Amino acid sequence: MSALILALVAGGVVGLALGALGGGGSVLAVPALIYLLGFTPAAATTASLIIVTATSLTALYAHARTGNVRWKAGTLFAAAGLLPAAAAGAAASRLPQPVLTAAFAAIAALAAVKMLRTGQASSGRASSGEPPAVRPAKAAGTGAGLGALTGLLGVGGGFLAVPALVTVLAFEMQAAVGTSLLVISANSLASLATRGATTAGVNWAVIGPFAGAAILGAWDGKRLAGKVTGPLLQRTFAVVLLAVAALMLVDALT
């Protein structure tokens, strides 16, 4: 199968995940770039940030149109992660590739467990009424941690942001999905700003089609999110995360 077809298929899946779940784009994009398209882990994390930034901004627009974005809480959450994302992004190039791969696998597994645990709780959230009060200290602390992961591992942070928004800020699933896209966009842009020099060697012939398919997939994911229950989406994606984590951990240890 040609690299172009692989990039289009993988991009569609990444966009679908971002649009439907508000996260998981990088968790799928990084292994796809490494194992299907031959990128090194370092190049894959930079490429994934480019792809996820473009896709998450598209998905954010789609969710904002239906009122699923909590702008005040999301801005606080995202702002706390900007400096950690920039600092960690600058340090990422100094770490050995097996360490990055193993760390990515561990974080993916942790995210899967969190999504499984919060799936049932999120199904009971009311979809109407006043938004819950924002707890600034918890929002800032969690946002800072997610920002550091974004910069270090080349991920947008949405696959952890959604469970965090549900459990820490008591968001219902739809609002957590939409708001996480604001967090992903801000964190990814901050991390990309520190990797400007490394984007010069990016293979745009692969990343362009990958990103284009992801953007189209994000619109389909948004429509899917309106038809399938949040807990079902979380459980399904958690299983995918666990499989990806196992694959990458085996690769890092061999």
Coordinates of C-alpha atoms in Angstrom, one line a residue:
M1 CA 0.0 0.0 0.0
S2 CA 1.4 3.4 -1.0
A3 CA 2.4 6.0 1.6
L4 CA -0.3 8.4 0.2
I5 CA -3.1 5.9 0.8
L6 CA -1.8 5.0 4.3
A7 CA -1.6 8.7 5.1
L8 CA -5.1 9.3 4.0
V9 CA -6.5 6.3 5.9
A10 CA -4.6 7.2 9.1
G11 CA -5.6 10.8 8.8
G12 CA -9.2 10.0 8.5
V13 CA -9.1 7.9 11.7
V14 CA -7.2 10.6 13.6
G15 CA -9.7 13.2 12.6
L16 CA -12.6 11.0 13.5
A17 CA -11.1 10.5 17.0
L18 CA -10.6 14.2 17.5
G19 CA -14.0 15.2 16.3
A20 CA -15.9 12.6 18.3
L21 CA -13.8 12.4 21.5
G22 CA -12.0 15.7 21.7
G23 CA -8.7 13.9 22.0
G24 CA -6.7 10.9 20.9
G25 CA -5.4 12.4 17.7
S26 CA -1.7 12.3 18.6
V27 CA -2.0 9.0 20.4
L28 CA -3.1 7.5 17.0
A29 CA -1.0 9.9 14.8
V30 CA 2.4 9.2 16.4
P31 CA 2.3 5.4 16.0
A32 CA 0.8 5.7 12.5
L33 CA 3.6 7.9 11.5
I34 CA 6.2 5.6 13.0
Y35 CA 5.0 2.2 12.1
L36 CA 3.1 2.8 8.9
L37 CA 5.0 5.7 7.3
G38 CA 8.5 5.2 8.6
F39 CA 9.0 8.4 10.7
T40 CA 11.5 8.4 13.6
P41 CA 9.8 9.0 17.0
A42 CA 11.3 12.5 17.1
A43 CA 10.1 13.4 13.6
A44 CA 6.7 11.8 14.3
T45 CA 6.0 13.9 17.4
T46 CA 6.7 17.1 15.5
A47 CA 4.6 16.0 12.5
S48 CA 1.8 15.0 14.8
L49 CA 1.7 18.4 16.3
I50 CA 1.3 20.0 12.9
I51 CA -1.5 17.5 12.0
V52 CA -3.3 17.8 15.3
T53 CA -3.1 21.6 15.4
A54 CA -4.8 21.9 12.1
T55 CA -7.4 19.3 12.9
S56 CA -8.2 20.4 16.4
L57 CA -8.8 24.0 15.2
T58 CA -11.3 22.6 12.7
A59 CA -13.0 20.4 15.2
L60 CA -13.1 23.3 17.8
Y61 CA -15.0 25.4 15.3
A62 CA -17.5 22.6 14.7
H63 CA -18.1 22.1 18.4
A64 CA -18.3 25.9 19.1
R65 CA -21.1 26.2 16.6
T66 CA -23.3 23.9 18.7
G67 CA -22.3 25.5 22.1
N68 CA -20.2 22.7 23.3
V69 CA -17.2 24.8 24.3
R70 CA -16.8 26.4 27.8
W71 CA -14.6 29.2 26.8
K72 CA -13.8 30.7 30.3
A73 CA -12.8 27.4 31.9
G74 CA -11.1 26.1 28.8
T75 CA -9.0 29.3 28.5
L76 CA -7.8 29.0 32.1
F77 CA -7.1 25.3 31.7
A78 CA -5.1 25.9 28.5
A79 CA -3.3 29.1 29.6
A80 CA -1.8 27.2 32.6
G81 CA -0.2 24.7 30.2
L82 CA 1.4 27.1 27.7
L83 CA 4.7 27.7 29.5
P84 CA 5.2 24.0 30.6
A85 CA 4.4 23.0 27.0
A86 CA 7.1 25.3 25.6
A87 CA 9.7 24.3 28.1
A88 CA 9.1 20.6 27.7
G89 CA 9.1 20.9 23.9
A90 CA 12.5 22.5 24.0
A91 CA 13.8 19.6 26.2
A92 CA 12.2 16.8 24.1
S93 CA 15.0 16.8 21.4
R94 CA 17.6 15.9 24.1
L95 CA 15.9 12.7 25.2
P96 CA 16.7 9.3 23.7
Q97 CA 14.1 8.0 21.3
P98 CA 13.3 4.8 23.3
V99 CA 12.6 6.9 26.4
L100 CA 10.1 9.0 24.4
T101 CA 8.4 5.9 23.1
A102 CA 8.2 4.2 26.5
A103 CA 6.9 7.4 28.1
F104 CA 4.3 7.7 25.3
A105 CA 3.1 4.2 25.9
A106 CA 2.8 4.7 29.7
I107 CA 0.8 7.9 29.2
A108 CA -1.5 6.2 26.7
A109 CA -2.2 3.3 29.0
L110 CA -2.9 5.7 31.9
A111 CA -5.3 7.7 29.7
A112 CA -7.1 4.5 28.7
V113 CA -7.6 3.5 32.4
K114 CA -8.9 7.0 33.1
M115 CA -11.4 6.9 30.2
L116 CA -12.7 3.5 31.3
R117 CA -13.2 4.8 34.9
T118 CA -14.9 8.0 33.9
G119 CA -17.1 6.5 31.2
Q120 CA -19.8 5.5 33.5
A121 CA -19.7 8.7 35.5
S122 CA -20.0 10.9 32.5
S123 CA -23.2 9.1 31.3
G124 CA -24.9 10.5 34.3
R125 CA -24.0 14.2 33.7
A126 CA -26.9 16.4 32.9
S127 CA -26.7 18.0 29.5
S128 CA -28.6 21.2 30.5
G129 CA -28.5 23.7 33.3
E130 CA -25.8 26.2 34.4
P131 CA -22.2 25.2 33.9
P132 CA -20.3 24.0 37.0
A133 CA -18.2 26.6 38.8
V134 CA -14.6 26.6 37.7
R135 CA -12.1 25.7 40.5
P136 CA -9.0 27.8 39.4
A137 CA -6.4 25.9 41.4
K138 CA -7.3 22.5 40.2
A139 CA -7.9 23.7 36.6
A140 CA -4.5 25.5 36.5
G141 CA -2.6 22.5 38.1
T142 CA -4.1 20.0 35.7
G143 CA -3.6 22.3 32.7
A144 CA 0.0 22.8 33.6
G145 CA 0.6 19.0 33.7
L146 CA -1.1 18.5 30.4
G147 CA 1.0 21.3 28.9
A148 CA 4.2 19.6 29.9
L149 CA 3.1 16.3 28.3
T150 CA 2.1 18.1 25.1
G151 CA 5.6 19.6 24.7
L152 CA 7.5 16.5 25.8
L153 CA 5.6 13.8 23.9
G154 CA 4.2 15.8 20.9
V155 CA 0.6 15.2 21.9
G156 CA -2.2 17.7 22.1
G157 CA -3.3 16.4 25.5
G158 CA -6.9 15.9 24.7
F159 CA -6.9 12.2 25.5
L160 CA -6.1 13.2 29.1
A161 CA -8.0 16.5 29.0
V162 CA -11.4 15.0 28.5
P163 CA -11.2 12.7 31.6
A164 CA -9.7 15.6 33.6
L165 CA -12.5 18.0 32.6
V166 CA -15.1 15.4 33.5
T167 CA -13.5 14.5 36.9
V168 CA -11.9 17.7 38.0
L169 CA -14.3 20.3 36.7
A170 CA -17.4 18.2 36.6
F171 CA -18.2 18.8 32.9
E172 CA -20.7 16.7 31.0
M173 CA -19.2 14.6 28.2
Q174 CA -20.2 16.9 25.3
A175 CA -18.8 20.0 27.0
A176 CA -15.6 18.2 27.9
V177 CA -15.1 17.1 24.3
G178 CA -15.6 20.6 22.9
T179 CA -13.6 22.3 25.5
S180 CA -10.7 19.9 25.3
L181 CA -10.3 20.9 21.7
L182 CA -9.5 24.5 22.9
V183 CA -6.9 23.0 25.2
I184 CA -5.4 20.9 22.4
S185 CA -5.2 23.8 20.0
A186 CA -3.4 26.1 22.5
N187 CA -1.0 23.5 23.8
S188 CA -0.1 22.3 20.3
L189 CA 0.5 25.8 19.0
A190 CA 2.8 26.5 22.0
S191 CA 4.8 23.4 21.5
L192 CA 5.1 23.9 17.8
A193 CA 6.5 27.4 18.5
T194 CA 9.5 25.8 20.2
R195 CA 10.1 23.4 17.3
G196 CA 10.3 25.9 14.5
A197 CA 13.7 24.8 13.4
T198 CA 12.8 21.1 13.4
T199 CA 9.8 21.6 11.0
A200 CA 12.2 22.4 8.1
G201 CA 12.8 18.8 7.4
V202 CA 9.2 17.7 7.7
N203 CA 7.9 15.5 4.8
W204 CA 5.0 17.6 3.6
A205 CA 4.2 15.2 0.9
V206 CA 3.0 12.8 3.6
I207 CA 1.8 15.3 6.2
G208 CA -0.3 17.3 3.8
P209 CA -2.6 14.5 2.8
F210 CA -2.6 13.1 6.4
A211 CA -3.7 16.5 7.7
G212 CA -6.3 17.0 5.0
A213 CA -7.9 13.7 5.6
A214 CA -7.9 14.4 9.4
I215 CA -9.7 17.7 8.9
L216 CA -12.4 16.0 6.9
G217 CA -12.6 13.2 9.4
A218 CA -13.1 15.7 12.2
W219 CA -16.4 16.9 10.8
D220 CA -17.6 13.3 10.6
G221 CA -16.4 12.7 14.1
K222 CA -18.5 15.7 15.3
R223 CA -21.6 14.3 13.7
L224 CA -20.8 10.8 15.2
A225 CA -20.5 12.4 18.7
G226 CA -24.1 13.6 18.4
K227 CA -25.4 10.1 17.6
V228 CA -23.4 7.8 19.9
T229 CA -23.3 8.0 23.7
G230 CA -20.3 9.4 25.4
P231 CA -19.5 6.4 27.6
L232 CA -19.6 4.0 24.6
L233 CA -17.2 6.3 22.7
Q234 CA -14.9 6.4 25.7
R235 CA -14.9 2.7 26.2
T236 CA -14.2 1.9 22.6
F237 CA -11.4 4.4 22.4
A238 CA -9.9 3.2 25.6
V239 CA -9.5 -0.3 24.1
V240 CA -7.7 1.2 21.2
L241 CA -5.4 3.2 23.5
L242 CA -4.5 0.1 25.4
A243 CA -3.5 -1.7 22.2
V244 CA -1.4 1.2 21.0
A245 CA 0.3 1.4 24.4
A246 CA 1.2 -2.3 24.4
L247 CA 2.6 -2.1 20.9
M248 CA 4.8 0.9 21.6
L249 CA 6.0 -0.4 25.0
V250 CA 7.1 -3.7 23.3
D251 CA 8.9 -1.7 20.7
A252 CA 10.7 0.5 23.3
L253 CA 11.9 -2.5 25.3
T254 CA 13.2 -4.5 22.3

